[in-house]
Tab-separated table of C-alpha atoms and ligand atoms in Angstrom:
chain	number	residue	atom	x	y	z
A	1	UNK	CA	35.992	-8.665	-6.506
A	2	UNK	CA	32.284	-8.323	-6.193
A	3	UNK	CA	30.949	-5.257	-4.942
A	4	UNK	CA	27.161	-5.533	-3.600
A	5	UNK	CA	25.221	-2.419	-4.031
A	6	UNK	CA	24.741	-2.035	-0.411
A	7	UNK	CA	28.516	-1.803	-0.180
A	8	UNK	CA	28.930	0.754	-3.219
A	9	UNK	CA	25.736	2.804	-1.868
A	10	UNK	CA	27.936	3.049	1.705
A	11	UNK	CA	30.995	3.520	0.301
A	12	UNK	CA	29.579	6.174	-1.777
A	13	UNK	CA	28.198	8.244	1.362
A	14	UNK	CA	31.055	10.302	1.876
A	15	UNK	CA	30.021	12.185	-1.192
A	16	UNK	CA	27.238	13.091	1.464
A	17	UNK	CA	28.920	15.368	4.411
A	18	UNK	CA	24.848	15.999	5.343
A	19	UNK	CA	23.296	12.753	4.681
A	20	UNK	CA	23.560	10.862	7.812
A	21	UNK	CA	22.582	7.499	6.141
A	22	UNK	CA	18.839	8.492	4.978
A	23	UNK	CA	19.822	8.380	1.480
A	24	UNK	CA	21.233	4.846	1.800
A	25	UNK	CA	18.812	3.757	3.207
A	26	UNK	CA	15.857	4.715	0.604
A	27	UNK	CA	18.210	3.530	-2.103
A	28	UNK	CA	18.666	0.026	-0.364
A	29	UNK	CA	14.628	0.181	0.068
A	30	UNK	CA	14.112	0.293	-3.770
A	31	UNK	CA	16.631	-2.286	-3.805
A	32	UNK	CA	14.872	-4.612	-2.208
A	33	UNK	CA	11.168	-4.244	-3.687
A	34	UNK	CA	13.073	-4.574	-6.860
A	35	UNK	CA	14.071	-8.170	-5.824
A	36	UNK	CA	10.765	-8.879	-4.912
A	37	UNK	CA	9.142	-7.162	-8.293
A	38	UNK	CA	11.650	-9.093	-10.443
A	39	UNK	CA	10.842	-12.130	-8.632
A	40	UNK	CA	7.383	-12.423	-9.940
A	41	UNK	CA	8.133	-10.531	-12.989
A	42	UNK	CA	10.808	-13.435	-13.801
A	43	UNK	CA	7.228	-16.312	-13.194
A	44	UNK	CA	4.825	-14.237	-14.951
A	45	UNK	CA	4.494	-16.879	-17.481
A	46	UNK	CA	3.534	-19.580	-14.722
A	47	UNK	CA	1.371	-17.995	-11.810
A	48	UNK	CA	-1.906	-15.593	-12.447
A	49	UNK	CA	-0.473	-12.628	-12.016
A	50	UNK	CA	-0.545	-12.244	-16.015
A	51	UNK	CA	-3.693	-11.034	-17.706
A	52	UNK	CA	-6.278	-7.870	-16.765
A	53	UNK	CA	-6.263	-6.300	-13.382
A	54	UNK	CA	-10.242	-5.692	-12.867
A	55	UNK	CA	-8.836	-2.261	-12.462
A	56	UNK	CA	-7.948	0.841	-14.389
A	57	UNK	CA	-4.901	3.038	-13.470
A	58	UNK	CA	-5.712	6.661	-13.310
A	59	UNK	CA	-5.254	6.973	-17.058
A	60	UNK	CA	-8.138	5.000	-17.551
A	61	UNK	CA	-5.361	2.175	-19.217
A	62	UNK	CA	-6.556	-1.267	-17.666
A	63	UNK	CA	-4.215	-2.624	-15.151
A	64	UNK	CA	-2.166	-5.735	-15.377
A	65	UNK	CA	-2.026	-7.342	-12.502
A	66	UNK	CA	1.793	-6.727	-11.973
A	67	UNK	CA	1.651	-3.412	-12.435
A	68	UNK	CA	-0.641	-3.154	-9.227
A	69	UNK	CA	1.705	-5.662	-7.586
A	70	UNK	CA	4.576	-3.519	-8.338
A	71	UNK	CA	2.889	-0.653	-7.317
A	72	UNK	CA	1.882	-2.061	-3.585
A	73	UNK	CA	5.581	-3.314	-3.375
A	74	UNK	CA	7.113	0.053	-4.026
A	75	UNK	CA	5.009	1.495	-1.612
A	76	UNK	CA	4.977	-0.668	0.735
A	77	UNK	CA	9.183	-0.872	0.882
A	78	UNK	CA	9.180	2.957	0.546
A	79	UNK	CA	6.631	3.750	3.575
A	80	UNK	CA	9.311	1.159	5.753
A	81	UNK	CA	12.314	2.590	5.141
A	82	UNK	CA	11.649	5.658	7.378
A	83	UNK	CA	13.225	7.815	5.003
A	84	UNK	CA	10.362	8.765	2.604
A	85	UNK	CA	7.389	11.034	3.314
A	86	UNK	CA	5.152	10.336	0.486
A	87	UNK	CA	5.306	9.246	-3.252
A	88	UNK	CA	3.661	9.825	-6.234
A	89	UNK	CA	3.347	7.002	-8.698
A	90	UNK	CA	1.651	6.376	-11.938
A	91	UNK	CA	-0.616	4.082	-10.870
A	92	UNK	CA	-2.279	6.294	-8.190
A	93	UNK	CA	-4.687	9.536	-9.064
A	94	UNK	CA	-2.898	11.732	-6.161
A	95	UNK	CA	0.246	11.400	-4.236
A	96	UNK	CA	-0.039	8.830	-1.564
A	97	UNK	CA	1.219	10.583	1.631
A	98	UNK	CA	2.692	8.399	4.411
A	99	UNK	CA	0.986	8.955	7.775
A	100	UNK	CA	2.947	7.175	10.774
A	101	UNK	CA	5.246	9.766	12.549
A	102	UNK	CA	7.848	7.810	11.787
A	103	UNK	CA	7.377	8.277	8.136
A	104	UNK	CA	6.254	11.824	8.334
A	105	UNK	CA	9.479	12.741	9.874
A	106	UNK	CA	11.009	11.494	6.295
A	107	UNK	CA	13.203	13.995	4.659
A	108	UNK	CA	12.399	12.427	1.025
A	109	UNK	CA	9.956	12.154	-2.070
A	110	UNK	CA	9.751	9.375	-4.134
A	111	UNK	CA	8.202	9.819	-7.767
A	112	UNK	CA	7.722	6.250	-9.602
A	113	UNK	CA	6.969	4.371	-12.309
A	114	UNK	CA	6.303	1.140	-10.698
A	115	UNK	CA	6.052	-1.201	-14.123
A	116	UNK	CA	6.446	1.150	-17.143
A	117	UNK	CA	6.000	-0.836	-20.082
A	118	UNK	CA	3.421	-3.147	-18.692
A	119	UNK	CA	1.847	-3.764	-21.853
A	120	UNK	CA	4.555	-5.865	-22.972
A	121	UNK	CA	4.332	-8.228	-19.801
A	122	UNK	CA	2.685	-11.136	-21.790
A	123	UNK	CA	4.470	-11.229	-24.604
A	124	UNK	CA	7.970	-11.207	-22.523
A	125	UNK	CA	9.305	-7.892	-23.789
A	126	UNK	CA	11.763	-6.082	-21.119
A	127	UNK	CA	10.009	-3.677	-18.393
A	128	UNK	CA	11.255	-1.443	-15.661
A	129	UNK	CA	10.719	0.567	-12.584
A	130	UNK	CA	11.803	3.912	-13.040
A	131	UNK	CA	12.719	6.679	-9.808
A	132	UNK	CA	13.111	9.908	-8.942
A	133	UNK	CA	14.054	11.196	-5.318
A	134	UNK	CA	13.285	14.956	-4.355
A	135	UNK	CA	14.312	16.441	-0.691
A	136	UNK	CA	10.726	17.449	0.513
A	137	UNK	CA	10.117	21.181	0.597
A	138	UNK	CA	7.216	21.009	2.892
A	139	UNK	CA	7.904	20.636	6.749
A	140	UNK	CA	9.629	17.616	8.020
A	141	UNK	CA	7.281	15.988	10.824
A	142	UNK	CA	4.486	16.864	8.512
A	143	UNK	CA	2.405	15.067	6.067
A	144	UNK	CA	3.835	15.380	2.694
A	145	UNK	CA	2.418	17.658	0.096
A	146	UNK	CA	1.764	18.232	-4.279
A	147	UNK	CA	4.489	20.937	-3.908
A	148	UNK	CA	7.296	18.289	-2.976
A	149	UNK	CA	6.452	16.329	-5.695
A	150	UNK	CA	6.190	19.656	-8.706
A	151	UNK	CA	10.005	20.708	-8.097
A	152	UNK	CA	12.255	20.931	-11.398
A	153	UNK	CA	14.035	17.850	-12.396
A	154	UNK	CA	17.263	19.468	-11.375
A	155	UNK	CA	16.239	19.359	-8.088
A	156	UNK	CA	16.325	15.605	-8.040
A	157	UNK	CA	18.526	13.921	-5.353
A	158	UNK	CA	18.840	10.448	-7.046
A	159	UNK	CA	17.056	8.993	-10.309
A	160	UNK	CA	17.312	5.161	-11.450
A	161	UNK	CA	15.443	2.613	-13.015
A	162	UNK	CA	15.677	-1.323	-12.637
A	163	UNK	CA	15.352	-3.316	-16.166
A	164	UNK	CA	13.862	-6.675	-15.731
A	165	UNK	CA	14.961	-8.292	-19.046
A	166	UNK	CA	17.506	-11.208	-19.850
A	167	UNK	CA	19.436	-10.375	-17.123
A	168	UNK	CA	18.031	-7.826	-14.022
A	169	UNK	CA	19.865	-4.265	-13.745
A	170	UNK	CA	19.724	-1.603	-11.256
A	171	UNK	CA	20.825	1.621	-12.687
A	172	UNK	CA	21.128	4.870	-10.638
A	173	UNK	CA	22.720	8.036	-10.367
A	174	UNK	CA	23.007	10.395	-7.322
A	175	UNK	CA	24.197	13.282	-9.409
A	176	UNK	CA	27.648	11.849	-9.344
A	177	UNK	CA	27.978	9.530	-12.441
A	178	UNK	CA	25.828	6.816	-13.267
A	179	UNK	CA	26.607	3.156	-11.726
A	180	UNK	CA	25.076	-0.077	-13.077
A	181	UNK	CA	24.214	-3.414	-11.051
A	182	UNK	CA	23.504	-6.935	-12.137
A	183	UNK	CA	21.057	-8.875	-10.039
A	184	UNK	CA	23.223	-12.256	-8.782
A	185	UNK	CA	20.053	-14.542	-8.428
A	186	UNK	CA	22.143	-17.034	-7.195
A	187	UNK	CA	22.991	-14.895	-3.740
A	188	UNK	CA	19.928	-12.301	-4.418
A	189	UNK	CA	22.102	-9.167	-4.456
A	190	UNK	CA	23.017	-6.168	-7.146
A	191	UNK	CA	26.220	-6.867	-7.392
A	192	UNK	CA	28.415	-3.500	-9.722
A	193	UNK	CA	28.768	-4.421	-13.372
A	194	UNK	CA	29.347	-1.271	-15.108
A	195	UNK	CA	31.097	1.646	-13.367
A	196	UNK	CA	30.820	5.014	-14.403
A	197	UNK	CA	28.884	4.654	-17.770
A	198	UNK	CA	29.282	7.248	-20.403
A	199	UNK	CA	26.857	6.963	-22.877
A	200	UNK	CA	28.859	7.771	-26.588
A	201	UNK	CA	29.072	11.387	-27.770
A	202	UNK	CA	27.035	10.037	-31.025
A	203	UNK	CA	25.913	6.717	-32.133
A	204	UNK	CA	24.104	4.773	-34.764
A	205	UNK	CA	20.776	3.811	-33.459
A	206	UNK	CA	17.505	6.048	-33.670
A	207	UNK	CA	14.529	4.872	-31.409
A	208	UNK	CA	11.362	6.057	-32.598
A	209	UNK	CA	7.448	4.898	-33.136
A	210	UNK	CA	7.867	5.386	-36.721
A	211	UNK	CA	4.052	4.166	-36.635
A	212	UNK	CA	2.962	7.572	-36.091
A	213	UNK	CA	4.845	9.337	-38.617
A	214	UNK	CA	1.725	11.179	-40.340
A	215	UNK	CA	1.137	12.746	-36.721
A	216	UNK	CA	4.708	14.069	-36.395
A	217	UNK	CA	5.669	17.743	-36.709
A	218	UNK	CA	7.591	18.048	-39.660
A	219	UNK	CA	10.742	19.128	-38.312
A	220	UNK	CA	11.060	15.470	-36.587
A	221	UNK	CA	9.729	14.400	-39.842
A	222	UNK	CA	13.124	15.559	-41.655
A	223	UNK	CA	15.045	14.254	-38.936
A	224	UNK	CA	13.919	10.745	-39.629
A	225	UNK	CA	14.536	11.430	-42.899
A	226	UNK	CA	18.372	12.668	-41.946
A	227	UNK	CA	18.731	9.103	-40.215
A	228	UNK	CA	17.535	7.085	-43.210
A	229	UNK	CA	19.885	9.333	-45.715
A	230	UNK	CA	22.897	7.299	-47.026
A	231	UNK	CA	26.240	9.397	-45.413
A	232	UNK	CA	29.242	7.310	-44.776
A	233	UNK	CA	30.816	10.241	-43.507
A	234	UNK	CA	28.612	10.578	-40.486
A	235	UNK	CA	27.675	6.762	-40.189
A	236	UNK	CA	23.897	7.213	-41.693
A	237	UNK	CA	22.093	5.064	-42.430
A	238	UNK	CA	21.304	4.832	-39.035
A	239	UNK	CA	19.748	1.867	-37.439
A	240	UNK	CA	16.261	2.032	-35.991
A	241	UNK	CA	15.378	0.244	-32.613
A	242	UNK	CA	12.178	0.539	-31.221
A	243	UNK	CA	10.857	-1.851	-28.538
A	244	UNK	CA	8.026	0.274	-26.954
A	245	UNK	CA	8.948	-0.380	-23.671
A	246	UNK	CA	11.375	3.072	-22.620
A	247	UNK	CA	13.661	1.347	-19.849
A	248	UNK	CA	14.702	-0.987	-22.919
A	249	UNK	CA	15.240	1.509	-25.695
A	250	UNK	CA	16.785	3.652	-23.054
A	251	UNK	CA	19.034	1.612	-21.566
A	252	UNK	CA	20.207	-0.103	-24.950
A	253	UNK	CA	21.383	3.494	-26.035
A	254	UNK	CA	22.880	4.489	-22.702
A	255	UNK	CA	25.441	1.594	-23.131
A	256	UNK	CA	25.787	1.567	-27.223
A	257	UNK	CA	25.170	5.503	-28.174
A	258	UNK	CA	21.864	6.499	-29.730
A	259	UNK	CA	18.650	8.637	-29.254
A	260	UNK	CA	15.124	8.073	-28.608
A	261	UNK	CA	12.391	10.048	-29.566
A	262	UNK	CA	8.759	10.674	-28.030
A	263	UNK	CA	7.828	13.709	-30.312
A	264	UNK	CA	4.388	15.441	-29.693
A	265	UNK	CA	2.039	14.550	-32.396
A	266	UNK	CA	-1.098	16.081	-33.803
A	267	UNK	CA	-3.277	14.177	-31.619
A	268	UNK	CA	-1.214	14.600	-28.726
A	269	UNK	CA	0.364	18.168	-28.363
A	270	UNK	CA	2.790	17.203	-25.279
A	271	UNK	CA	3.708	13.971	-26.636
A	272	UNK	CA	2.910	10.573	-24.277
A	273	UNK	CA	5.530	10.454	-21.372
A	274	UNK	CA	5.481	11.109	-17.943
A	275	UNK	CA	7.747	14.107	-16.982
A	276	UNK	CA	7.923	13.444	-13.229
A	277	UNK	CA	8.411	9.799	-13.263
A	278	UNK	CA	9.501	9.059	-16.787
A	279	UNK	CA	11.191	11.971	-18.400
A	280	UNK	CA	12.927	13.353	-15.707
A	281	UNK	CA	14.836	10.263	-14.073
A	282	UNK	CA	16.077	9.322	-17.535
A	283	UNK	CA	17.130	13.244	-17.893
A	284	UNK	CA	18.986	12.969	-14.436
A	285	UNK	CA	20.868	10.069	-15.760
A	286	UNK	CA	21.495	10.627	-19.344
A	287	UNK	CA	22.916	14.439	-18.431
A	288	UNK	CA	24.965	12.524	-15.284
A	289	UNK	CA	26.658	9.639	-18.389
A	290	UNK	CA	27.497	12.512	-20.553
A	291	UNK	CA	24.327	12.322	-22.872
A	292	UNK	CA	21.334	15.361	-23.396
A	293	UNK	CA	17.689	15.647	-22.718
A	294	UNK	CA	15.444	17.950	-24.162
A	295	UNK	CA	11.404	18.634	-24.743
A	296	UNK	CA	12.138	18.299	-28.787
A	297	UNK	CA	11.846	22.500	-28.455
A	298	UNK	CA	14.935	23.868	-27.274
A	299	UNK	CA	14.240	23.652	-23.664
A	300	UNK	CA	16.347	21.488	-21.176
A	301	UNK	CA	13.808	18.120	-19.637
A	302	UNK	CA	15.215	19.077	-16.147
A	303	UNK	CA	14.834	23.265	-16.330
A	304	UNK	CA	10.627	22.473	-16.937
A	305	UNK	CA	8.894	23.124	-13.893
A	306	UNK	CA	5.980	20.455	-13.466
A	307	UNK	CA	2.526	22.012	-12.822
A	308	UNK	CA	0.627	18.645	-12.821
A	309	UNK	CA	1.855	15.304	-10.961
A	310	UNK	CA	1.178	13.406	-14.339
A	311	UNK	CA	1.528	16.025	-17.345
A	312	UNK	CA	2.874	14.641	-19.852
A	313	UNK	CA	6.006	16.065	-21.968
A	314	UNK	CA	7.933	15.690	-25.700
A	315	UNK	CA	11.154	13.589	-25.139
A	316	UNK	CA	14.509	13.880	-27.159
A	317	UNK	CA	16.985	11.992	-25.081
A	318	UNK	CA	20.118	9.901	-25.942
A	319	UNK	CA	23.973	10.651	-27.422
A	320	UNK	CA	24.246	14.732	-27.138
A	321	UNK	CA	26.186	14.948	-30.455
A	322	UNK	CA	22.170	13.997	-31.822
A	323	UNK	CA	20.204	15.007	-29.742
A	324	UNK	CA	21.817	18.534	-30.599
A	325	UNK	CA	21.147	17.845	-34.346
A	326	UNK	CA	17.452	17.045	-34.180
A	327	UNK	CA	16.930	20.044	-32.064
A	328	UNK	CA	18.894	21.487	-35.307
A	329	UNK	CA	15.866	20.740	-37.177
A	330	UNK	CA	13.975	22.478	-34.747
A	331	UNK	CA	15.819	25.664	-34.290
A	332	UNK	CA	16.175	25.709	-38.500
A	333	UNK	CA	12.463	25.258	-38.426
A	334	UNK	CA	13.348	23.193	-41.434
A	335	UNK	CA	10.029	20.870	-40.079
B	401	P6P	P1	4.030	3.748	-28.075
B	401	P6P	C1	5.019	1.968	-22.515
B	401	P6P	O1	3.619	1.931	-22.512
B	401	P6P	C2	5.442	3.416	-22.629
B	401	P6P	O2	4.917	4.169	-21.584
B	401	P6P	C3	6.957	3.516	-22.657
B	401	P6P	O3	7.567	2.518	-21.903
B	401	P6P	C4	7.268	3.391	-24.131
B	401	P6P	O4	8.458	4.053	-24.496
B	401	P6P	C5	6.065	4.058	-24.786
B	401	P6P	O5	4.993	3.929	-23.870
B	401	P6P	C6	5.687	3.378	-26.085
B	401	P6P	O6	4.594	4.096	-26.611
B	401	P6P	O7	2.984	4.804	-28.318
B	401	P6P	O8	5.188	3.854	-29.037
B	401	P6P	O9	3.491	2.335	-27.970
């Protein structure tokens, strides 16, 4: 029996005595500028959307021109839906802060990463969206604020991400287990393909840019090592995946077990993802299928309290069972 994610997001309210329907109505929002996003992501190859942006995202990285499509769709669906006071997004300098009364009246905050992954649009490698959704702290009726957006990933309300690979998946938690959806192109809805996903206790797979290796500390250094060491006993060798694009890697080792690394390196002391868009969502998930996320240092991805819309943070997150050892490494400063 197919289950739409309308339908599961509805049936699902009840776990929300004091949502009156906002919540379901965001998440149906994303929904559909997902569609839309997936839409053109699925033509790339045939319309000019591919290629440069004449623009450069606030990081200076030139823009493709999806990633600014994406980034107008999200907005633009998220500014509708009544529900949502502002967002911040990777693609803009400074939150973007709804101004209609209707919107200002919204009792959410949206952080996004409208295409993460961009950079592997042209060559037809996997991309996502990924979400975060904070209650806003600063006064409903006003205009939103930084503040709602700089609250501690366990504050989040919701946290998903949509992969637009060989088949399109919506993937979401609400802080009560983590659902996935399969788009249906053939009636244009998310229709429930994997309830409840655990991600495995351990697993074989280690996702890492093993390109920068020289730049790593050395305690992630010996871990690599660890994965590459010949013990049947605890099913090493491992197997390395790395696609470069973290909705892919991420999702691969949600379903199969594994962990993926984004250490910091020597030229980049807080390593090269996002915390409030990137980092967190996937923390909010992992920790909701069973799995761990940590900065690489001890310290739990949702406990950091953000003091920049786009700082950056280190990013151990997969199968806790490993997670826990390479923080080993860590603790045993054997790096
Ligand atoms: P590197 C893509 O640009 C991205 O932000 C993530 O999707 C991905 O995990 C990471 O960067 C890849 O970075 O330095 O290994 O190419």
């Amino acid at each position: 029996m197919i289950i739409t994610l309308n339908e599961f997001i509805i049936e699902r309210q009840v776990d929300f005595p004091y949502a009156k329907g906002e919540l379901t109505r965001l998440l149906n929002h994303i929904g559909i500028a997902a569609k839309i996003v997936n839409r053109e992501v699925n033509k790339a190859g045939l319309v000019d959307i591919l290629g440069i942006a004449d623009t450069n995202n606030v990081h200076g990285e030139q823009q493709k021109k999806l990633d600014v499509f994406a980034d107008e769709k999200f907005i633009n669906s998220l500014k509708s839906s009544a529900e949502c006071c502002g967002i911040a997004s990777e693609e803009e300098q400074n939150i973007v802060k709804f101004k209609s009364e209707m919107a200002k009246n919204g009792k959410y905050v949206v952080a996004i990463d409208p295409l993460d992954g961009s950079s592997n649009i042209d060559v037809n490698v996997s991309i996502g969206t990924i979400f975060a959704i904070y209650r806003r702290i600063s006064q409903v009726g006003h205009i939103a604020e930084d503040k709602d957006f700089l609250q501690e990933g366990t504050k989040q309300v919701a946290a998903g991400y949509i992969i637009y690979g060989s088949s399109t998946m919506m993937v979401y938690t609400t802080g009560r287990g983590v659902n996935g959806f399969t788009l249906d192109p053939s009636i244009g809805e998310f229709c429930l393909s994997h309830k409840n996903i655990k991600i495995p206790v351990s697993g074989n797979i280690y996702s890492i840019n093993e390109g920068n290796y020289i730049k790593f500390p050395k305690a992630v250094k010996k871990y690599i090592k660890y994965c590459q060491e010949n013990d049947p006993q605890t099913n090493r060798p491992y197997t390395s995946r790395y696609i470069g694009s973290l909705v892919a890697d991420f999702h691969r080792n949600l379903l199969k077990g594994g962990i993926f690394i984004y250490p910091k390196t020597a030229s980049a002391k807080n390593g090269k993802l996002r915390l409030l868009y990137e980092c967190n969502p996937m923390a909010f998930i992992v920790e909701q299928s069973g799995g761990m996320a940590t900065d690489g240092n001890g310290t739990r991805i949702m406990d950091l309290k953000p003091k920049s819309l786009h700082q950056r943070s280190p990013f151990f997150v997969g199968s806790r069972n490993m997670v826990m050892k390479a923080e080993e490494f860590v603790e045993n400063k054997l790096g």
